[in-house]
PDB file of C-alpha atoms and ligand atoms in Angstrom:
ATOM      1  CA  MET A   1       5.937 -13.130 -10.688  1.00 96.00           C
ATOM      2  CA  ARG A   2       5.692 -13.217  -7.511  1.00 98.00           C
ATOM      3  CA  PHE A   3       3.582 -10.401  -5.028  1.00 98.00           C
ATOM      4  CA  GLY A   4       4.064  -8.676  -1.640  1.00 98.00           C
ATOM      5  CA  ILE A   5       1.268  -6.768   0.054  1.00 98.00           C
ATOM      6  CA  VAL A   6       1.923  -4.482   2.870  1.00 98.00           C
ATOM      7  CA  VAL A   7      -1.226  -3.806   4.483  1.00 98.00           C
ATOM      8  CA  ALA A   8      -1.559  -0.856   7.614  1.00 98.00           C
ATOM      9  CA  ASN A   9      -4.140  -2.034  10.119  1.00 98.00           C
ATOM     10  CA  TRP A  10      -5.011   1.829  10.475  1.00 97.00           C
ATOM     11  CA  ASN A  11      -8.298   2.737   9.258  1.00 97.00           C
ATOM     12  CA  THR A  12      -8.648  -1.015   8.683  1.00 98.00           C
ATOM     13  CA  GLU A  13     -12.444  -0.527   7.310  1.00 98.00           C
ATOM     14  CA  ILE A  14     -10.617   1.277   4.504  1.00 98.00           C
ATOM     15  CA  THR A  15      -7.386  -0.747   4.111  1.00 98.00           C
ATOM     16  CA  SER A  16      -9.406  -4.196   4.074  1.00 98.00           C
ATOM     17  CA  ASN A  17     -10.885  -2.787   0.846  1.00 98.00           C
ATOM     18  CA  LEU A  18      -7.767  -1.914  -1.165  1.00 98.00           C
ATOM     19  CA  LEU A  19      -6.783  -5.527  -0.148  1.00 98.00           C
ATOM     20  CA  ASP A  20      -8.946  -7.245  -1.487  1.00 98.00           C
ATOM     21  CA  GLY A  21      -9.038  -4.901  -4.631  1.00 98.00           C
ATOM     22  CA  ALA A  22      -5.358  -5.678  -4.744  1.00 98.00           C
ATOM     23  CA  LYS A  23      -5.051  -9.563  -4.582  1.00 98.00           C
ATOM     24  CA  GLU A  24      -8.755  -9.735  -6.729  1.00 98.00           C
ATOM     25  CA  THR A  25      -6.941  -7.702  -9.065  1.00 98.00           C
ATOM     26  CA  LEU A  26      -3.679  -9.575  -9.059  1.00 98.00           C
ATOM     27  CA  LEU A  27      -5.438 -12.846  -8.977  1.00 98.00           C
ATOM     28  CA  GLU A  28      -7.255 -11.836 -12.401  1.00 98.00           C
ATOM     29  CA  CYS A  29      -4.138 -11.158 -13.887  1.00 97.00           C
ATOM     30  CA  GLY A  30      -2.308 -14.661 -13.458  1.00 96.00           C
ATOM     31  CA  ALA A  31      -1.363 -14.598 -10.150  1.00 97.00           C
ATOM     32  CA  SER A  32      -2.165 -17.971  -8.135  1.00 97.00           C
ATOM     33  CA  VAL A  33      -2.982 -17.296  -4.496  1.00 97.00           C
ATOM     34  CA  SER A  34       0.709 -19.485  -3.435  1.00 97.00           C
ATOM     35  CA  ASP A  35       2.290 -15.911  -5.432  1.00 97.00           C
ATOM     36  CA  ILE A  36       0.696 -13.388  -3.167  1.00 98.00           C
ATOM     37  CA  SER A  37       2.367 -12.823   0.110  1.00 98.00           C
ATOM     38  CA  VAL A  38       0.514 -10.429   2.737  1.00 98.00           C
ATOM     39  CA  MET A  39       1.783  -8.431   5.801  1.00 98.00           C
ATOM     40  CA  LYS A  40       0.173  -6.697   8.532  1.00 98.00           C
ATOM     41  CA  VAL A  41       1.819  -3.897   9.886  1.00 98.00           C
ATOM     42  CA  PRO A  42       0.091  -1.452  13.095  1.00 98.00           C
ATOM     43  CA  GLY A  43      -0.209   2.084  10.971  1.00 98.00           C
ATOM     44  CA  SER A  44       1.056   3.370   7.594  1.00 98.00           C
ATOM     45  CA  PHE A  45       4.505   4.634   9.435  1.00 98.00           C
ATOM     46  CA  GLU A  46       5.261   1.018   9.595  1.00 98.00           C
ATOM     47  CA  LEU A  47       5.260   0.481   6.040  1.00 98.00           C
ATOM     48  CA  VAL A  48       8.491   1.304   5.092  1.00 98.00           C
ATOM     49  CA  PHE A  49      10.150  -1.681   7.157  1.00 98.00           C
ATOM     50  CA  GLY A  50       7.518  -3.855   6.527  1.00 98.00           C
ATOM     51  CA  THR A  51       8.756  -3.628   3.245  1.00 98.00           C
ATOM     52  CA  LYS A  52      12.016  -4.263   4.258  1.00 98.00           C
ATOM     53  CA  LEU A  53      10.791  -7.164   5.885  1.00 98.00           C
ATOM     54  CA  MET A  54       9.139  -8.402   2.888  1.00 98.00           C
ATOM     55  CA  ASN A  55      12.396  -7.605   0.368  1.00 98.00           C
ATOM     56  CA  LYS A  56      13.212 -10.836   2.404  1.00 97.00           C
ATOM     57  CA  GLN A  57      10.763 -13.108   0.552  1.00 96.00           C
ATOM     58  CA  LYS A  58      12.411 -12.478  -2.435  1.00 92.00           C
ATOM     59  CA  VAL A  59       9.295 -11.430  -4.356  1.00 98.00           C
ATOM     60  CA  ASP A  60       8.694  -9.278  -7.846  1.00 98.00           C
ATOM     61  CA  ALA A  61       6.854  -5.951  -6.682  1.00 98.00           C
ATOM     62  CA  ILE A  62       6.317  -5.076  -2.862  1.00 98.00           C
ATOM     63  CA  ILE A  63       2.120  -2.975  -2.785  1.00 98.00           C
ATOM     64  CA  CYS A  64       2.005  -0.954   0.105  1.00 98.00           C
ATOM     65  CA  LEU A  65      -1.648  -0.088   1.418  1.00 98.00           C
ATOM     66  CA  GLY A  66      -2.481   2.409   4.021  1.00 98.00           C
ATOM     67  CA  SER A  67      -4.735   5.172   4.572  1.00 98.00           C
ATOM     68  CA  VAL A  68      -4.182   8.287   6.452  1.00 97.00           C
ATOM     69  CA  ILE A  69      -7.246  10.559   7.308  1.00 97.00           C
ATOM     70  CA  GLN A  70      -6.961  14.392   8.591  1.00 95.00           C
ATOM     71  CA  GLY A  71      -7.467  14.776  12.241  1.00 85.00           C
ATOM     72  CA  LYS A  72      -6.841  17.834  14.282  1.00 84.00           C
ATOM     73  CA  THR A  73      -3.234  17.642  14.527  1.00 89.00           C
ATOM     74  CA  LYS A  74      -0.370  17.521  12.940  1.00 89.00           C
ATOM     75  CA  HIS A  75      -0.119  13.552  12.958  1.00 91.00           C
ATOM     76  CA  PHE A  76      -1.680  13.143   9.719  1.00 94.00           C
ATOM     77  CA  ASP A  77       1.713  15.703   7.776  1.00 94.00           C
ATOM     78  CA  PHE A  78       3.896  13.931   9.520  1.00 96.00           C
ATOM     79  CA  VAL A  79       2.496  10.147   9.130  1.00 96.00           C
ATOM     80  CA  CYS A  80       2.103  11.475   4.894  1.00 97.00           C
ATOM     81  CA  ASN A  81       6.073  12.551   4.617  1.00 97.00           C
ATOM     82  CA  ALA A  82       7.226   9.609   6.232  1.00 98.00           C
ATOM     83  CA  VAL A  83       5.831   6.876   4.518  1.00 98.00           C
ATOM     84  CA  SER A  84       5.543   9.073   0.855  1.00 98.00           C
ATOM     85  CA  SER A  85       9.564   9.370   1.328  1.00 98.00           C
ATOM     86  CA  GLY A  86      10.089   6.412   3.120  1.00 98.00           C
ATOM     87  CA  ILE A  87       8.428   4.067   0.366  1.00 98.00           C
ATOM     88  CA  LYS A  88      10.609   6.853  -2.281  1.00 98.00           C
ATOM     89  CA  ASP A  89      13.658   5.757  -0.717  1.00 98.00           C
ATOM     90  CA  LEU A  90      12.762   2.453  -0.504  1.00 98.00           C
ATOM     91  CA  ASN A  91      12.155   2.511  -4.784  1.00 98.00           C
ATOM     92  CA  ILE A  92      15.821   4.091  -4.612  1.00 98.00           C
ATOM     93  CA  ALA A  93      17.427   1.517  -2.619  1.00 98.00           C
ATOM     94  CA  LEU A  94      15.939  -1.984  -3.215  1.00 98.00           C
ATOM     95  CA  ASN A  95      15.817  -3.739  -6.918  1.00 97.00           C
ATOM     96  CA  VAL A  96      12.215  -4.217  -7.046  1.00 98.00           C
ATOM     97  CA  PRO A  97       9.646  -1.672  -7.247  1.00 98.00           C
ATOM     98  CA  VAL A  98       7.700  -0.489  -4.527  1.00 98.00           C
ATOM     99  CA  ILE A  99       4.399   0.926  -4.871  1.00 98.00           C
ATOM    100  CA  PHE A 100       2.406   3.671  -3.625  1.00 98.00           C
ATOM    101  CA  GLY A 101      -0.820   2.703  -2.679  1.00 98.00           C
ATOM    102  CA  VAL A 102      -1.631   4.955   0.629  1.00 98.00           C
ATOM    103  CA  LEU A 103      -4.624   7.199   0.456  1.00 98.00           C
ATOM    104  CA  THR A 104      -4.153  10.413   1.945  1.00 97.00           C
ATOM    105  CA  ASP A 105      -7.875  11.935   2.837  1.00 96.00           C
ATOM    106  CA  ASN A 106      -9.493  14.929   4.305  1.00 95.00           C
ATOM    107  CA  THR A 107     -12.118  13.186   5.422  1.00 96.00           C
ATOM    108  CA  LEU A 108     -13.413   9.103   5.982  1.00 97.00           C
ATOM    109  CA  GLN A 109     -16.307   9.590   3.387  1.00 97.00           C
ATOM    110  CA  GLN A 110     -13.254  11.075   0.982  1.00 97.00           C
ATOM    111  CA  ALA A 111     -11.332   7.121   1.823  1.00 98.00           C
ATOM    112  CA  LYS A 112     -14.363   5.156   1.387  1.00 98.00           C
ATOM    113  CA  ASP A 113     -14.992   6.829  -1.986  1.00 98.00           C
ATOM    114  CA  ARG A 114     -11.111   6.131  -2.999  1.00 98.00           C
ATOM    115  CA  SER A 115     -11.502   2.023  -1.594  1.00 98.00           C
ATOM    116  CA  GLY A 116     -14.700   1.061  -3.428  1.00 97.00           C
ATOM    117  CA  GLY A 117     -16.561   3.908  -3.661  1.00 97.00           C
ATOM    118  CA  LYS A 118     -17.566   6.315  -6.583  1.00 97.00           C
ATOM    119  CA  HIS A 119     -13.797   7.237  -6.837  1.00 97.00           C
ATOM    120  CA  GLY A 120     -13.134   3.204  -7.723  1.00 97.00           C
ATOM    121  CA  ASN A 121     -10.662   1.033  -5.947  1.00 98.00           C
ATOM    122  CA  LYS A 122      -6.815   2.405  -5.135  1.00 98.00           C
ATOM    123  CA  GLY A 123      -6.097  -1.195  -4.381  1.00 98.00           C
ATOM    124  CA  ILE A 124      -7.318  -2.071  -7.864  1.00 98.00           C
ATOM    125  CA  GLU A 125      -4.473   0.627  -9.785  1.00 98.00           C
ATOM    126  CA  ALA A 126      -1.469  -0.192  -7.124  1.00 98.00           C
ATOM    127  CA  ALA A 127      -1.952  -3.741  -7.957  1.00 98.00           C
ATOM    128  CA  ILE A 128      -2.071  -2.974 -12.013  1.00 98.00           C
ATOM    129  CA  THR A 129       1.065  -0.984 -11.594  1.00 98.00           C
ATOM    130  CA  ALA A 130       3.004  -3.487  -9.608  1.00 98.00           C
ATOM    131  CA  ILE A 131       1.970  -5.872 -12.838  1.00 98.00           C
ATOM    132  CA  LYS A 132       3.415  -3.006 -14.758  1.00 98.00           C
ATOM    133  CA  MET A 133       6.477  -2.353 -12.895  1.00 98.00           C
ATOM    134  CA  ALA A 134       7.406  -5.871 -12.188  1.00 98.00           C
ATOM    135  CA  HIS A 135       7.513  -6.755 -16.041  1.00 98.00           C
ATOM    136  CA  LEU A 136       9.198  -3.812 -16.870  1.00 98.00           C
ATOM    137  CA  ASN A 137      11.908  -4.627 -14.002  1.00 97.00           C
ATOM    138  CA  LYS A 138      12.673  -8.217 -15.983  1.00 93.00           C
TER     139      LYS A 138
HETATM  140  C1  DLZ B   1      -0.914   7.461  15.274  1.00 92.92           C
HETATM  141  C2  DLZ B   1      -2.121   7.805  14.059  1.00 92.92           C
HETATM  142  C3  DLZ B   1      -2.777   7.990  13.364  1.00 92.92           C
HETATM  143  C4  DLZ B   1      -3.197   9.550  14.315  1.00 92.92           C
HETATM  144  N1  DLZ B   1      -3.651   8.769  12.400  1.00 92.92           N
HETATM  145  C5  DLZ B   1      -2.897   7.371  11.617  1.00 92.92           C
HETATM  146  C6  DLZ B   1      -3.590   7.268  10.023  1.00 92.92           C
HETATM  147  O1  DLZ B   1      -4.727   7.466   9.655  1.00 92.92           O
HETATM  148  N2  DLZ B   1      -3.485   6.470   9.230  1.00 92.92           N
HETATM  149  C7  DLZ B   1      -2.712   5.445   9.701  1.00 92.92           C
HETATM  150  O2  DLZ B   1      -2.181   4.335   9.081  1.00 92.92           O
HETATM  151  N3  DLZ B   1      -1.919   5.353  10.712  1.00 92.92           N
HETATM  152  C8  DLZ B   1      -1.933   5.765  11.354  1.00 92.92           C
HETATM  153  N4  DLZ B   1      -1.500   6.502  12.788  1.00 92.92           N
HETATM  154  C9  DLZ B   1      -0.488   5.289  13.050  1.00 92.92           C
HETATM  155  C10 DLZ B   1       0.804   5.297  12.763  1.00 92.92           C
HETATM  156  O3  DLZ B   1       1.161   5.658  11.350  1.00 92.92           O
HETATM  157  C11 DLZ B   1       1.794   4.895  13.240  1.00 92.92           C
HETATM  158  O4  DLZ B   1       1.413   3.392  13.473  1.00 92.92           O
HETATM  159  C12 DLZ B   1       2.098   4.896  14.706  1.00 92.92           C
HETATM  160  O5  DLZ B   1       2.378   7.050  14.843  1.00 92.92           O
HETATM  161  C13 DLZ B   1       3.081   4.326  15.413  1.00 92.92           C
HETATM  162  O6  DLZ B   1       4.555   4.450  14.591  1.00 92.92           O
END
């Protein structure tokens, strides 16, 4: 099977760890390097359009990776709402599963804890979910 990973550059210290976790998991589960296509987008808000582009590559599942961290404005809420609802809409519209691997944390430390820290790496969980959903879709 082929997998697409769309990853946001914002908070790249976090998202690069999510990407490493997702890629390593897909490889450990039997994918080869040529089965994995990675696309980088500026921020989590752009994950939705990036997924539409990735879908043209005829992959079996698409993993969206991002990290949104609470700031002092309402931007956090707008980005989180847009990306979660956008990915939900993509799951309705597309014929491949689109996995929500976006961290939504109050602090940078919480994001670190979930991207290779004490709470694991959500990139790994997203990759496992992608494999399960791609199999289900077959
Ligand atoms: C503008 C912005 C802010 C303030 N915070 C984040 C964030 O924590 N995580 C993230 O992925 N992106 C952030 N962005 C960028 C937006 O996702 C988007 O790239 C811009 O609003 C341009 O559309």
